[in-house]
Each structure stands twice: as C-alpha cells, then as structure tokens.
Amino acid sequence: MAPPPARRSVPRDRFPTLFSTLKTQVYHDPASRGATTHATIRTLAWNPTGHLIATGSSDRTLRVWNPEKASVRNSTELRGHTGAVERVVWNPVREAELASASADGTVRFWDVRAKRCRAEVKIDGEAFTLAWSPDGRTVVAGRK
C-alpha cells in the first residue's frame, strides 16, 4: 500500500479564499427536551455515502438529518437512550446502519431505514466513544 500523501497546513491568510464558497448550515431542533431552548450537540457524523448526517445531543436526542433539508420536519428522531448521546458512528460498509454510545451505559445499533433499534449492548459504565472497524464487522466502545 502506498503511503498517504503528505499534508500541508493552510496559511491563515488563505482561509478566507479557500473556505468562502463553502455552504454552512445551522441545525436547530425545537423539539429538544433539554432545560434550555437549544440542546448541545455532542457528536455528529456523515454516513458513508454522504447523504445523511447523524447528531447526538445532551438531551438524549439522536437524530438523522438530510443535509439538503435542515428543517427538523425533514429529520428522523431515533428514540431509546435515557442519557446524553456521547458518540454516533456509521457502519462504513452499510449506509443505513448507525451505532450510538450514551451516558446511560448502552451502545445501540440502529436501522435508520426502519427507524428502530436493532440491538443494545449494556456496558459497565458510561459509554463515551465508539469506532467501527474498516470492514464494518467490529465495533469498539470506550467508557468513562
């Protein structure tokens, strides 16, 4: 396997020209269950095809968004966690399979198309981070 290409830092004065044409989008969830009007998004991830974004929030909200339609009406909430969603990761080889780690001590596996949890794994402690293996067969979870 060839080594990855060398990375070069972008000088500060070049940032405006390089990033001025990029589109930014604000995602606001008025249905969030937090004590404030805006829940804190703690994690976000693109699916492997780049057609969906998953977000996890401090108010237990796990949501899948279409990046072309940022309104909450066009998103899907996946319910089940009873604690903050600390990490979301997409299966790298299955575009509709999502895993989430929560402060409730669980890792959940979601079928985004069916909008339901397919499996739940309880871990000893608060789940904090997740990573799929490149072949999509194994998930590693870290805890606090």
mmCIF file of N, CA and C in Angstrom:
data_model
loop_
_atom_site.group_PDB
_atom_site.id
_atom_site.type_symbol
_atom_site.label_atom_id
_atom_site.label_comp_id
_atom_site.label_asym_id
_atom_site.label_seq_id
_atom_site.Cartn_x
_atom_site.Cartn_y
_atom_site.Cartn_z
ATOM 1 N N MET A 1 0.840 -1.175 0.000
ATOM 2 C CA MET A 1 0.000 0.000 0.000
ATOM 3 C C MET A 1 0.886 1.240 0.000
ATOM 4 N N ALA A 2 0.538 2.178 -0.828
ATOM 5 C CA ALA A 2 1.309 3.423 -0.920
ATOM 6 C C ALA A 2 1.059 4.295 0.305
ATOM 7 N N PRO A 3 2.068 5.031 0.741
ATOM 8 C CA PRO A 3 1.860 5.918 1.900
ATOM 9 C C PRO A 3 0.898 7.045 1.518
ATOM 10 N N PRO A 4 0.170 7.558 2.504
ATOM 11 C CA PRO A 4 -0.746 8.667 2.209
ATOM 12 C C PRO A 4 0.031 9.903 1.781
ATOM 13 N N PRO A 5 -0.595 10.754 0.978
ATOM 14 C CA PRO A 5 0.103 11.970 0.557
ATOM 15 C C PRO A 5 0.420 12.857 1.762
ATOM 16 N N ALA A 6 1.506 13.583 1.655
ATOM 17 C CA ALA A 6 1.917 14.482 2.741
ATOM 18 C C ALA A 6 0.877 15.594 2.903
ATOM 19 N N ARG A 7 0.595 15.939 4.132
ATOM 20 C CA ARG A 7 -0.359 17.020 4.414
ATOM 21 C C ARG A 7 0.392 18.316 4.604
ATOM 22 N N ARG A 8 -0.215 19.383 4.131
ATOM 23 C CA ARG A 8 0.374 20.699 4.314
ATOM 24 C C ARG A 8 -0.629 21.581 5.029
ATOM 25 N N SER A 9 -0.141 22.371 5.927
ATOM 26 C CA SER A 9 -1.004 23.315 6.635
ATOM 27 C C SER A 9 -1.390 24.452 5.700
ATOM 28 N N VAL A 10 -2.576 24.967 5.919
ATOM 29 C CA VAL A 10 -3.049 26.112 5.148
ATOM 30 C C VAL A 10 -2.690 27.373 5.919
ATOM 31 N N PRO A 11 -1.978 28.317 5.294
ATOM 32 C CA PRO A 11 -1.658 29.566 5.992
ATOM 33 C C PRO A 11 -2.933 30.327 6.359
ATOM 34 N N ARG A 12 -2.900 31.006 7.472
ATOM 35 C CA ARG A 12 -4.061 31.728 7.982
ATOM 36 C C ARG A 12 -4.634 32.714 6.963
ATOM 37 N N ASP A 13 -3.789 33.396 6.227
ATOM 38 C CA ASP A 13 -4.277 34.391 5.273
ATOM 39 C C ASP A 13 -4.997 33.763 4.072
ATOM 40 N N ARG A 14 -4.857 32.456 3.864
ATOM 41 C CA ARG A 14 -5.531 31.768 2.754
ATOM 42 C C ARG A 14 -6.903 31.220 3.141
ATOM 43 N N PHE A 15 -7.214 31.142 4.430
ATOM 44 C CA PHE A 15 -8.501 30.603 4.877
ATOM 45 C C PHE A 15 -9.697 31.287 4.215
ATOM 46 N N PRO A 16 -9.767 32.622 4.226
ATOM 47 C CA PRO A 16 -10.957 33.264 3.631
ATOM 48 C C PRO A 16 -11.194 32.868 2.179
ATOM 49 N N THR A 17 -10.153 32.775 1.375
ATOM 50 C CA THR A 17 -10.353 32.427 -0.038
ATOM 51 C C THR A 17 -10.672 30.956 -0.221
ATOM 52 N N LEU A 18 -10.107 30.094 0.608
ATOM 53 C CA LEU A 18 -10.364 28.667 0.466
ATOM 54 C C LEU A 18 -11.749 28.265 0.961
ATOM 55 N N PHE A 19 -12.242 28.919 1.992
ATOM 56 C CA PHE A 19 -13.488 28.492 2.614
ATOM 57 C C PHE A 19 -14.664 29.439 2.381
ATOM 58 N N SER A 20 -14.470 30.514 1.662
ATOM 59 C CA SER A 20 -15.554 31.486 1.469
ATOM 60 C C SER A 20 -16.693 30.947 0.627
ATOM 61 N N THR A 21 -16.456 29.954 -0.214
ATOM 62 C CA THR A 21 -17.513 29.423 -1.074
ATOM 63 C C THR A 21 -18.231 28.229 -0.463
ATOM 64 N N LEU A 22 -17.774 27.762 0.687
ATOM 65 C CA LEU A 22 -18.422 26.622 1.317
ATOM 66 C C LEU A 22 -19.766 27.018 1.914
ATOM 67 N N LYS A 23 -20.724 26.121 1.801
ATOM 68 C CA LYS A 23 -22.062 26.348 2.343
ATOM 69 C C LYS A 23 -22.088 25.919 3.813
ATOM 70 N N THR A 24 -22.609 26.759 4.665
ATOM 71 C CA THR A 24 -22.792 26.393 6.065
ATOM 72 C C THR A 24 -24.279 26.213 6.330
ATOM 73 N N GLN A 25 -24.595 25.380 7.301
ATOM 74 C CA GLN A 25 -25.985 25.098 7.613
ATOM 75 C C GLN A 25 -26.138 24.985 9.123
ATOM 76 N N VAL A 26 -27.162 25.604 9.667
ATOM 77 C CA VAL A 26 -27.470 25.521 11.083
ATOM 78 C C VAL A 26 -28.588 24.508 11.264
ATOM 79 N N TYR A 27 -28.394 23.585 12.200
ATOM 80 C CA TYR A 27 -29.421 22.592 12.520
ATOM 81 C C TYR A 27 -29.992 22.942 13.883
ATOM 82 N N HIS A 28 -31.276 23.227 13.925
ATOM 83 C CA HIS A 28 -31.949 23.612 15.160
ATOM 84 C C HIS A 28 -33.087 22.646 15.412
ATOM 85 N N ASP A 29 -33.144 22.106 16.601
ATOM 86 C CA ASP A 29 -34.171 21.145 16.964
ATOM 87 C C ASP A 29 -35.098 21.762 18.002
ATOM 88 N N PRO A 30 -36.232 22.336 17.587
ATOM 89 C CA PRO A 30 -37.146 22.958 18.545
ATOM 90 C C PRO A 30 -37.827 21.944 19.452
ATOM 91 N N ALA A 31 -37.766 20.678 19.103
ATOM 92 C CA ALA A 31 -38.402 19.647 19.924
ATOM 93 C C ALA A 31 -37.465 19.072 20.969
ATOM 94 N N SER A 32 -36.277 19.641 21.119
ATOM 95 C CA SER A 32 -35.316 19.092 22.071
ATOM 96 C C SER A 32 -35.882 19.148 23.477
ATOM 97 N N ARG A 33 -35.463 18.174 24.279
ATOM 98 C CA ARG A 33 -36.032 18.004 25.612
ATOM 99 C C ARG A 33 -35.181 18.620 26.708
ATOM 100 N N GLY A 34 -34.213 19.429 26.369
ATOM 101 C CA GLY A 34 -33.320 19.996 27.367
ATOM 102 C C GLY A 34 -33.964 21.130 28.147
ATOM 103 N N ALA A 35 -33.286 21.566 29.204
ATOM 104 C CA ALA A 35 -33.799 22.655 30.032
ATOM 105 C C ALA A 35 -33.703 23.993 29.318
ATOM 106 N N THR A 36 -32.822 24.077 28.333
ATOM 107 C CA THR A 36 -32.692 25.306 27.564
ATOM 108 C C THR A 36 -33.400 25.130 26.227
ATOM 109 N N THR A 37 -33.502 26.203 25.477
ATOM 110 C CA THR A 37 -34.188 26.101 24.195
ATOM 111 C C THR A 37 -33.371 25.361 23.160
ATOM 112 N N HIS A 38 -32.058 25.265 23.326
ATOM 113 C CA HIS A 38 -31.209 24.544 22.391
ATOM 114 C C HIS A 38 -30.444 23.466 23.137
ATOM 115 N N ALA A 39 -30.539 22.231 22.655
ATOM 116 C CA ALA A 39 -29.742 21.159 23.227
ATOM 117 C C ALA A 39 -28.334 21.259 22.658
ATOM 118 N N THR A 40 -27.375 20.798 23.408
ATOM 119 C CA THR A 40 -25.999 20.809 22.949
ATOM 120 C C THR A 40 -25.743 19.564 22.115
ATOM 121 N N ILE A 41 -25.379 19.759 20.856
ATOM 122 C CA ILE A 41 -24.991 18.624 20.025
ATOM 123 C C ILE A 41 -23.609 18.201 20.476
ATOM 124 N N ARG A 42 -23.493 16.930 20.881
ATOM 125 C CA ARG A 42 -22.231 16.424 21.419
ATOM 126 C C ARG A 42 -21.437 15.652 20.378
ATOM 127 N N THR A 43 -22.112 15.192 19.330
ATOM 128 C CA THR A 43 -21.443 14.383 18.318
ATOM 129 C C THR A 43 -22.196 14.488 17.002
ATOM 130 N N LEU A 44 -21.474 14.346 15.909
ATOM 131 C CA LEU A 44 -22.122 14.292 14.601
ATOM 132 C C LEU A 44 -21.250 13.511 13.648
ATOM 133 N N ALA A 45 -21.882 12.898 12.648
ATOM 134 C CA ALA A 45 -21.134 12.077 11.693
ATOM 135 C C ALA A 45 -21.894 11.960 10.381
ATOM 136 N N TRP A 46 -21.151 11.967 9.272
ATOM 137 C CA TRP A 46 -21.708 11.707 7.946
ATOM 138 C C TRP A 46 -21.836 10.205 7.753
ATOM 139 N N ASN A 47 -22.878 9.771 7.007
ATOM 140 C CA ASN A 47 -22.923 8.359 6.646
ATOM 141 C C ASN A 47 -21.949 8.126 5.497
ATOM 142 N N PRO A 48 -21.622 6.861 5.173
ATOM 143 C CA PRO A 48 -20.576 6.586 4.178
ATOM 144 C C PRO A 48 -20.844 7.162 2.782
ATOM 145 N N THR A 49 -22.101 7.334 2.419
ATOM 146 C CA THR A 49 -22.399 7.872 1.091
ATOM 147 C C THR A 49 -22.460 9.390 1.073
ATOM 148 N N GLY A 50 -22.458 10.017 2.250
ATOM 149 C CA GLY A 50 -22.526 11.471 2.325
ATOM 150 C C GLY A 50 -23.918 12.037 2.148
ATOM 151 N N HIS A 51 -24.947 11.194 2.241
ATOM 152 C CA HIS A 51 -26.320 11.650 2.050
ATOM 153 C C HIS A 51 -27.061 11.936 3.353
ATOM 154 N N LEU A 52 -26.508 11.517 4.490
ATOM 155 C CA LEU A 52 -27.163 11.717 5.784
ATOM 156 C C LEU A 52 -26.143 12.164 6.823
ATOM 157 N N ILE A 53 -26.638 12.892 7.824
ATOM 158 C CA ILE A 53 -25.831 13.295 8.974
ATOM 159 C C ILE A 53 -26.572 12.823 10.225
ATOM 160 N N ALA A 54 -25.861 12.213 11.153
ATOM 161 C CA ALA A 54 -26.444 11.835 12.439
ATOM 162 C C ALA A 54 -25.901 12.771 13.501
ATOM 163 N N THR A 55 -26.773 13.199 14.421
ATOM 164 C CA THR A 55 -26.347 14.021 15.552
ATOM 165 C C THR A 55 -26.831 13.389 16.844
ATOM 166 N N GLY A 56 -26.024 13.541 17.876
ATOM 167 C CA GLY A 56 -26.392 13.098 19.213
ATOM 168 C C GLY A 56 -26.269 14.275 20.149
ATOM 169 N N SER A 57 -27.244 14.424 21.046
ATOM 170 C CA SER A 57 -27.304 15.609 21.897
ATOM 171 C C SER A 57 -27.299 15.274 23.380
ATOM 172 N N SER A 58 -27.034 16.318 24.149
ATOM 173 C CA SER A 58 -27.009 16.193 25.606
ATOM 174 C C SER A 58 -28.392 15.882 26.178
ATOM 175 N N ASP A 59 -29.453 16.136 25.416
ATOM 176 C CA ASP A 59 -30.817 15.903 25.909
ATOM 177 C C ASP A 59 -31.364 14.531 25.502
ATOM 178 N N ARG A 60 -30.499 13.575 25.151
ATOM 179 C CA ARG A 60 -30.851 12.202 24.769
ATOM 180 C C ARG A 60 -31.338 12.079 23.331
ATOM 181 N N THR A 61 -31.320 13.161 22.586
ATOM 182 C CA THR A 61 -31.844 13.138 21.225
ATOM 183 C C THR A 61 -30.803 12.590 20.254
ATOM 184 N N LEU A 62 -31.204 11.581 19.493
ATOM 185 C CA LEU A 62 -30.415 11.045 18.397
ATOM 186 C C LEU A 62 -31.233 11.310 17.144
ATOM 187 N N ARG A 63 -30.654 12.049 16.208
ATOM 188 C CA ARG A 63 -31.426 12.490 15.046
ATOM 189 C C ARG A 63 -30.615 12.275 13.772
ATOM 190 N N VAL A 64 -31.317 11.900 12.697
ATOM 191 C CA VAL A 64 -30.710 11.726 11.380
ATOM 192 C C VAL A 64 -31.282 12.804 10.472
ATOM 193 N N TRP A 65 -30.382 13.528 9.817
ATOM 194 C CA TRP A 65 -30.747 14.688 9.003
ATOM 195 C C TRP A 65 -30.395 14.457 7.542
ATOM 196 N N ASN A 66 -31.182 15.058 6.672
ATOM 197 C CA ASN A 66 -30.834 15.194 5.266
ATOM 198 C C ASN A 66 -30.120 16.536 5.157
ATOM 199 N N PRO A 67 -28.845 16.566 4.762
ATOM 200 C CA PRO A 67 -28.119 17.841 4.747
ATOM 201 C C PRO A 67 -28.682 18.865 3.763
ATOM 202 N N GLU A 68 -29.490 18.435 2.819
ATOM 203 C CA GLU A 68 -30.097 19.370 1.881
ATOM 204 C C GLU A 68 -31.352 20.026 2.448
ATOM 205 N N LYS A 69 -31.908 19.431 3.519
ATOM 206 C CA LYS A 69 -33.136 19.946 4.127
ATOM 207 C C LYS A 69 -32.929 19.996 5.635
ATOM 208 N N ALA A 70 -32.464 21.123 6.125
ATOM 209 C CA ALA A 70 -32.051 21.220 7.532
ATOM 210 C C ALA A 70 -33.197 21.400 8.518
ATOM 211 N N SER A 71 -34.422 21.535 8.057
ATOM 212 C CA SER A 71 -35.549 21.692 8.972
ATOM 213 C C SER A 71 -35.758 20.402 9.761
ATOM 214 N N VAL A 72 -36.100 20.546 11.028
ATOM 215 C CA VAL A 72 -36.335 19.379 11.876
ATOM 216 C C VAL A 72 -37.486 18.533 11.330
ATOM 217 N N ARG A 73 -38.392 19.122 10.574
ATOM 218 C CA ARG A 73 -39.502 18.367 9.968
ATOM 219 C C ARG A 73 -38.987 17.296 9.007
ATOM 220 N N ASN A 74 -37.813 17.523 8.442
ATOM 221 C CA ASN A 74 -37.240 16.590 7.482
ATOM 222 C C ASN A 74 -36.219 15.648 8.110
ATOM 223 N N SER A 75 -36.163 15.613 9.426
ATOM 224 C CA SER A 75 -35.216 14.739 10.114
ATOM 225 C C SER A 75 -35.979 13.604 10.795
ATOM 226 N N THR A 76 -35.228 12.622 11.249
ATOM 227 C CA THR A 76 -35.810 11.471 11.931
ATOM 228 C C THR A 76 -35.192 11.345 13.309
ATOM 229 N N GLU A 77 -36.028 11.292 14.339
ATOM 230 C CA GLU A 77 -35.526 11.082 15.696
ATOM 231 C C GLU A 77 -35.569 9.596 16.006
ATOM 232 N N LEU A 78 -34.458 9.087 16.517
ATOM 233 C CA LEU A 78 -34.368 7.693 16.936
ATOM 234 C C LEU A 78 -34.395 7.688 18.460
ATOM 235 N N ARG A 79 -35.421 7.079 19.031
ATOM 236 C CA ARG A 79 -35.629 7.136 20.481
ATOM 237 C C ARG A 79 -35.219 5.854 21.173
ATOM 238 N N GLY A 80 -34.684 6.027 22.380
ATOM 239 C CA GLY A 80 -34.338 4.870 23.178
ATOM 240 C C GLY A 80 -33.337 5.172 24.279
ATOM 241 N N HIS A 81 -32.417 6.075 24.033
ATOM 242 C CA HIS A 81 -31.427 6.400 25.062
ATOM 243 C C HIS A 81 -32.075 7.193 26.194
ATOM 244 N N THR A 82 -31.605 6.942 27.411
ATOM 245 C CA THR A 82 -32.108 7.673 28.576
ATOM 246 C C THR A 82 -31.047 8.612 29.147
ATOM 247 N N GLY A 83 -29.911 8.710 28.484
ATOM 248 C CA GLY A 83 -28.842 9.627 28.871
ATOM 249 C C GLY A 83 -28.330 10.347 27.640
ATOM 250 N N ALA A 84 -27.419 11.280 27.861
ATOM 251 C CA ALA A 84 -26.841 12.052 26.753
ATOM 252 C C ALA A 84 -26.221 11.113 25.723
ATOM 253 N N VAL A 85 -26.383 11.445 24.448
ATOM 254 C CA VAL A 85 -25.763 10.678 23.370
ATOM 255 C C VAL A 85 -24.367 11.258 23.163
ATOM 256 N N GLU A 86 -23.353 10.469 23.506
ATOM 257 C CA GLU A 86 -21.972 10.935 23.500
ATOM 258 C C GLU A 86 -21.277 10.758 22.154
ATOM 259 N N ARG A 87 -21.688 9.732 21.387
ATOM 260 C CA ARG A 87 -20.990 9.455 20.134
ATOM 261 C C ARG A 87 -21.916 8.723 19.179
ATOM 262 N N VAL A 88 -21.869 9.099 17.907
ATOM 263 C CA VAL A 88 -22.558 8.385 16.842
ATOM 264 C C VAL A 88 -21.533 8.028 15.769
ATOM 265 N N VAL A 89 -21.635 6.831 15.222
ATOM 266 C CA VAL A 89 -20.771 6.403 14.127
ATOM 267 C C VAL A 89 -21.587 5.549 13.169
ATOM 268 N N TRP A 90 -21.335 5.727 11.890
ATOM 269 C CA TRP A 90 -21.995 4.947 10.855
ATOM 270 C C TRP A 90 -21.145 3.732 10.526
ATOM 271 N N ASN A 91 -21.807 2.621 10.213
ATOM 272 C CA ASN A 91 -21.102 1.456 9.719
ATOM 273 C C ASN A 91 -20.478 1.846 8.380
ATOM 274 N N PRO A 92 -19.168 1.627 8.193
ATOM 275 C CA PRO A 92 -18.523 2.084 6.966
ATOM 276 C C PRO A 92 -18.931 1.326 5.707
ATOM 277 N N VAL A 93 -19.571 0.166 5.857
ATOM 278 C CA VAL A 93 -19.967 -0.610 4.679
ATOM 279 C C VAL A 93 -21.481 -0.782 4.545
ATOM 280 N N ARG A 94 -22.243 -0.316 5.529
ATOM 281 C CA ARG A 94 -23.708 -0.376 5.461
ATOM 282 C C ARG A 94 -24.241 1.022 5.698
ATOM 283 N N GLU A 95 -24.687 1.656 4.646
ATOM 284 C CA GLU A 95 -25.025 3.076 4.691
ATOM 285 C C GLU A 95 -26.183 3.424 5.621
ATOM 286 N N ALA A 96 -27.010 2.464 6.014
ATOM 287 C CA ALA A 96 -28.162 2.764 6.862
ATOM 288 C C ALA A 96 -28.024 2.195 8.267
ATOM 289 N N GLU A 97 -26.825 1.759 8.662
ATOM 290 C CA GLU A 97 -26.608 1.218 9.998
ATOM 291 C C GLU A 97 -25.788 2.206 10.818
ATOM 292 N N LEU A 98 -26.323 2.547 11.970
ATOM 293 C CA LEU A 98 -25.752 3.565 12.841
ATOM 294 C C LEU A 98 -25.573 2.979 14.230
ATOM 295 N N ALA A 99 -24.497 3.346 14.901
ATOM 296 C CA ALA A 99 -24.291 2.956 16.297
ATOM 297 C C ALA A 99 -24.190 4.227 17.131
ATOM 298 N N SER A 100 -24.711 4.161 18.360
ATOM 299 C CA SER A 100 -24.665 5.315 19.259
ATOM 300 C C SER A 100 -24.238 4.865 20.647
ATOM 301 N N ALA A 101 -23.413 5.693 21.286
ATOM 302 C CA ALA A 101 -22.963 5.442 22.655
ATOM 303 C C ALA A 101 -23.570 6.516 23.541
ATOM 304 N N SER A 102 -24.053 6.103 24.712
ATOM 305 C CA SER A 102 -24.756 7.040 25.574
ATOM 306 C C SER A 102 -24.259 6.976 27.012
ATOM 307 N N ALA A 103 -24.478 8.079 27.709
ATOM 308 C CA ALA A 103 -24.167 8.146 29.138
ATOM 309 C C ALA A 103 -25.069 7.218 29.947
ATOM 310 N N ASP A 104 -26.115 6.656 29.330
ATOM 311 C CA ASP A 104 -26.981 5.708 30.033
ATOM 312 C C ASP A 104 -26.350 4.324 30.157
ATOM 313 N N GLY A 105 -25.108 4.159 29.638
ATOM 314 C CA GLY A 105 -24.396 2.897 29.766
ATOM 315 C C GLY A 105 -24.706 1.900 28.669
ATOM 316 N N THR A 106 -25.274 2.363 27.551
ATOM 317 C CA THR A 106 -25.589 1.460 26.453
ATOM 318 C C THR A 106 -24.965 1.916 25.144
ATOM 319 N N VAL A 107 -24.732 0.941 24.293
ATOM 320 C CA VAL A 107 -24.417 1.171 22.894
ATOM 321 C C VAL A 107 -25.583 0.562 22.129
ATOM 322 N N ARG A 108 -26.181 1.364 21.260
ATOM 323 C CA ARG A 108 -27.326 0.895 20.479
ATOM 324 C C ARG A 108 -26.974 0.875 19.004
ATOM 325 N N PHE A 109 -27.540 -0.098 18.311
ATOM 326 C CA PHE A 109 -27.353 -0.254 16.871
ATOM 327 C C PHE A 109 -28.698 -0.021 16.193
ATOM 328 N N TRP A 110 -28.709 0.886 15.237
ATOM 329 C CA TRP A 110 -29.939 1.368 14.630
ATOM 330 C C TRP A 110 -30.003 1.032 13.151
ATOM 331 N N ASP A 111 -31.198 0.655 12.709
ATOM 332 C CA ASP A 111 -31.507 0.561 11.286
ATOM 333 C C ASP A 111 -32.229 1.859 10.954
ATOM 334 N N VAL A 112 -31.541 2.752 10.272
ATOM 335 C CA VAL A 112 -32.091 4.080 10.005
ATOM 336 C C VAL A 112 -33.300 4.004 9.080
ATOM 337 N N ARG A 113 -33.282 3.079 8.128
ATOM 338 C CA ARG A 113 -34.429 2.948 7.210
ATOM 339 C C ARG A 113 -35.686 2.509 7.935
ATOM 340 N N ALA A 114 -35.541 1.563 8.872
ATOM 341 C CA ALA A 114 -36.695 1.075 9.637
ATOM 342 C C ALA A 114 -37.007 1.976 10.835
ATOM 343 N N LYS A 115 -36.100 2.894 11.151
ATOM 344 C CA LYS A 115 -36.250 3.832 12.267
ATOM 345 C C LYS A 115 -36.401 3.106 13.599
ATOM 346 N N ARG A 116 -35.572 2.078 13.794
ATOM 347 C CA ARG A 116 -35.656 1.351 15.057
ATOM 348 C C ARG A 116 -34.305 0.804 15.497
ATOM 349 N N CYS A 117 -34.218 0.561 16.781
ATOM 350 C CA CYS A 117 -33.029 -0.025 17.375
ATOM 351 C C CYS A 117 -33.052 -1.530 17.110
ATOM 352 N N ARG A 118 -31.968 -2.037 16.531
ATOM 353 C CA ARG A 118 -31.872 -3.465 16.215
ATOM 354 C C ARG A 118 -31.199 -4.254 17.334
ATOM 355 N N ALA A 119 -30.342 -3.596 18.111
ATOM 356 C CA ALA A 119 -29.637 -4.281 19.194
ATOM 357 C C ALA A 119 -29.153 -3.255 20.203
ATOM 358 N N GLU A 120 -28.989 -3.726 21.429
ATOM 359 C CA GLU A 120 -28.480 -2.887 22.516
ATOM 360 C C GLU A 120 -27.469 -3.690 23.313
ATOM 361 N N VAL A 121 -26.341 -3.056 23.632
ATOM 362 C CA VAL A 121 -25.315 -3.685 24.447
ATOM 363 C C VAL A 121 -25.110 -2.815 25.669
ATOM 364 N N LYS A 122 -25.259 -3.418 26.841
ATOM 365 C CA LYS A 122 -25.006 -2.686 28.084
ATOM 366 C C LYS A 122 -23.536 -2.858 28.432
ATOM 367 N N ILE A 123 -22.900 -1.731 28.763
ATOM 368 C CA ILE A 123 -21.502 -1.801 29.163
ATOM 369 C C ILE A 123 -21.402 -1.352 30.611
ATOM 370 N N ASP A 124 -20.334 -1.691 31.250
ATOM 371 C CA ASP A 124 -20.144 -1.377 32.663
ATOM 372 C C ASP A 124 -19.620 0.053 32.785
ATOM 373 N N GLY A 125 -20.521 1.018 32.867
ATOM 374 C CA GLY A 125 -20.135 2.424 32.957
ATOM 375 C C GLY A 125 -20.746 3.226 31.822
ATOM 376 N N GLU A 126 -20.459 4.513 31.824
ATOM 377 C CA GLU A 126 -20.987 5.408 30.794
ATOM 378 C C GLU A 126 -20.225 5.229 29.492
ATOM 379 N N ALA A 127 -20.946 4.923 28.425
ATOM 380 C CA ALA A 127 -20.316 4.821 27.108
ATOM 381 C C ALA A 127 -19.875 6.213 26.682
ATOM 382 N N PHE A 128 -18.676 6.307 26.133
ATOM 383 C CA PHE A 128 -18.131 7.616 25.790
ATOM 384 C C PHE A 128 -17.708 7.737 24.332
ATOM 385 N N THR A 129 -17.213 6.652 23.752
ATOM 386 C CA THR A 129 -16.730 6.726 22.380
ATOM 387 C C THR A 129 -16.931 5.397 21.675
ATOM 388 N N LEU A 130 -16.939 5.434 20.348
ATOM 389 C CA LEU A 130 -17.152 4.256 19.510
ATOM 390 C C LEU A 130 -16.296 4.348 18.264
ATOM 391 N N ALA A 131 -15.987 3.194 17.685
ATOM 392 C CA ALA A 131 -15.323 3.157 16.379
ATOM 393 C C ALA A 131 -15.655 1.833 15.700
ATOM 394 N N TRP A 132 -16.011 1.899 14.426
ATOM 395 C CA TRP A 132 -16.219 0.696 13.613
ATOM 396 C C TRP A 132 -14.875 0.293 13.020
ATOM 397 N N SER A 133 -14.685 -0.991 12.806
ATOM 398 C CA SER A 133 -13.529 -1.454 12.032
ATOM 399 C C SER A 133 -13.795 -1.109 10.566
ATOM 400 N N PRO A 134 -12.757 -0.967 9.753
ATOM 401 C CA PRO A 134 -12.957 -0.597 8.347
ATOM 402 C C PRO A 134 -13.849 -1.565 7.565
ATOM 403 N N ASP A 135 -13.871 -2.854 7.959
ATOM 404 C CA ASP A 135 -14.719 -3.814 7.243
ATOM 405 C C ASP A 135 -16.155 -3.849 7.777
ATOM 406 N N GLY A 136 -16.460 -3.060 8.820
ATOM 407 C CA GLY A 136 -17.815 -2.976 9.358
ATOM 408 C C GLY A 136 -18.248 -4.166 10.191
ATOM 409 N N ARG A 137 -17.336 -5.055 10.549
ATOM 410 C CA ARG A 137 -17.703 -6.255 11.305
ATOM 411 C C ARG A 137 -17.583 -6.105 12.805
ATOM 412 N N THR A 138 -16.786 -5.128 13.256
ATOM 413 C CA THR A 138 -16.495 -4.994 14.684
ATOM 414 C C THR A 138 -16.658 -3.557 15.130
ATOM 415 N N VAL A 139 -17.224 -3.384 16.327
ATOM 416 C CA VAL A 139 -17.326 -2.074 16.948
ATOM 417 C C VAL A 139 -16.562 -2.111 18.262
ATOM 418 N N VAL A 140 -15.787 -1.082 18.508
ATOM 419 C CA VAL A 140 -15.077 -0.942 19.771
ATOM 420 C C VAL A 140 -15.717 0.221 20.514
ATOM 421 N N ALA A 141 -16.030 0.003 21.804
ATOM 422 C CA ALA A 141 -16.646 1.052 22.625
ATOM 423 C C ALA A 141 -15.732 1.376 23.784
ATOM 424 N N GLY A 142 -15.636 2.671 24.090
ATOM 425 C CA GLY A 142 -14.873 3.109 25.249
ATOM 426 C C GLY A 142 -15.837 3.669 26.288
ATOM 427 N N ARG A 143 -15.441 3.621 27.519
ATOM 428 C CA ARG A 143 -16.278 4.142 28.604
ATOM 429 C C ARG A 143 -15.496 5.097 29.473
ATOM 430 N N LYS A 144 -16.215 5.876 30.253
ATOM 431 C CA LYS A 144 -15.577 6.842 31.150
ATOM 432 C C LYS A 144 -15.013 6.118 32.337
#
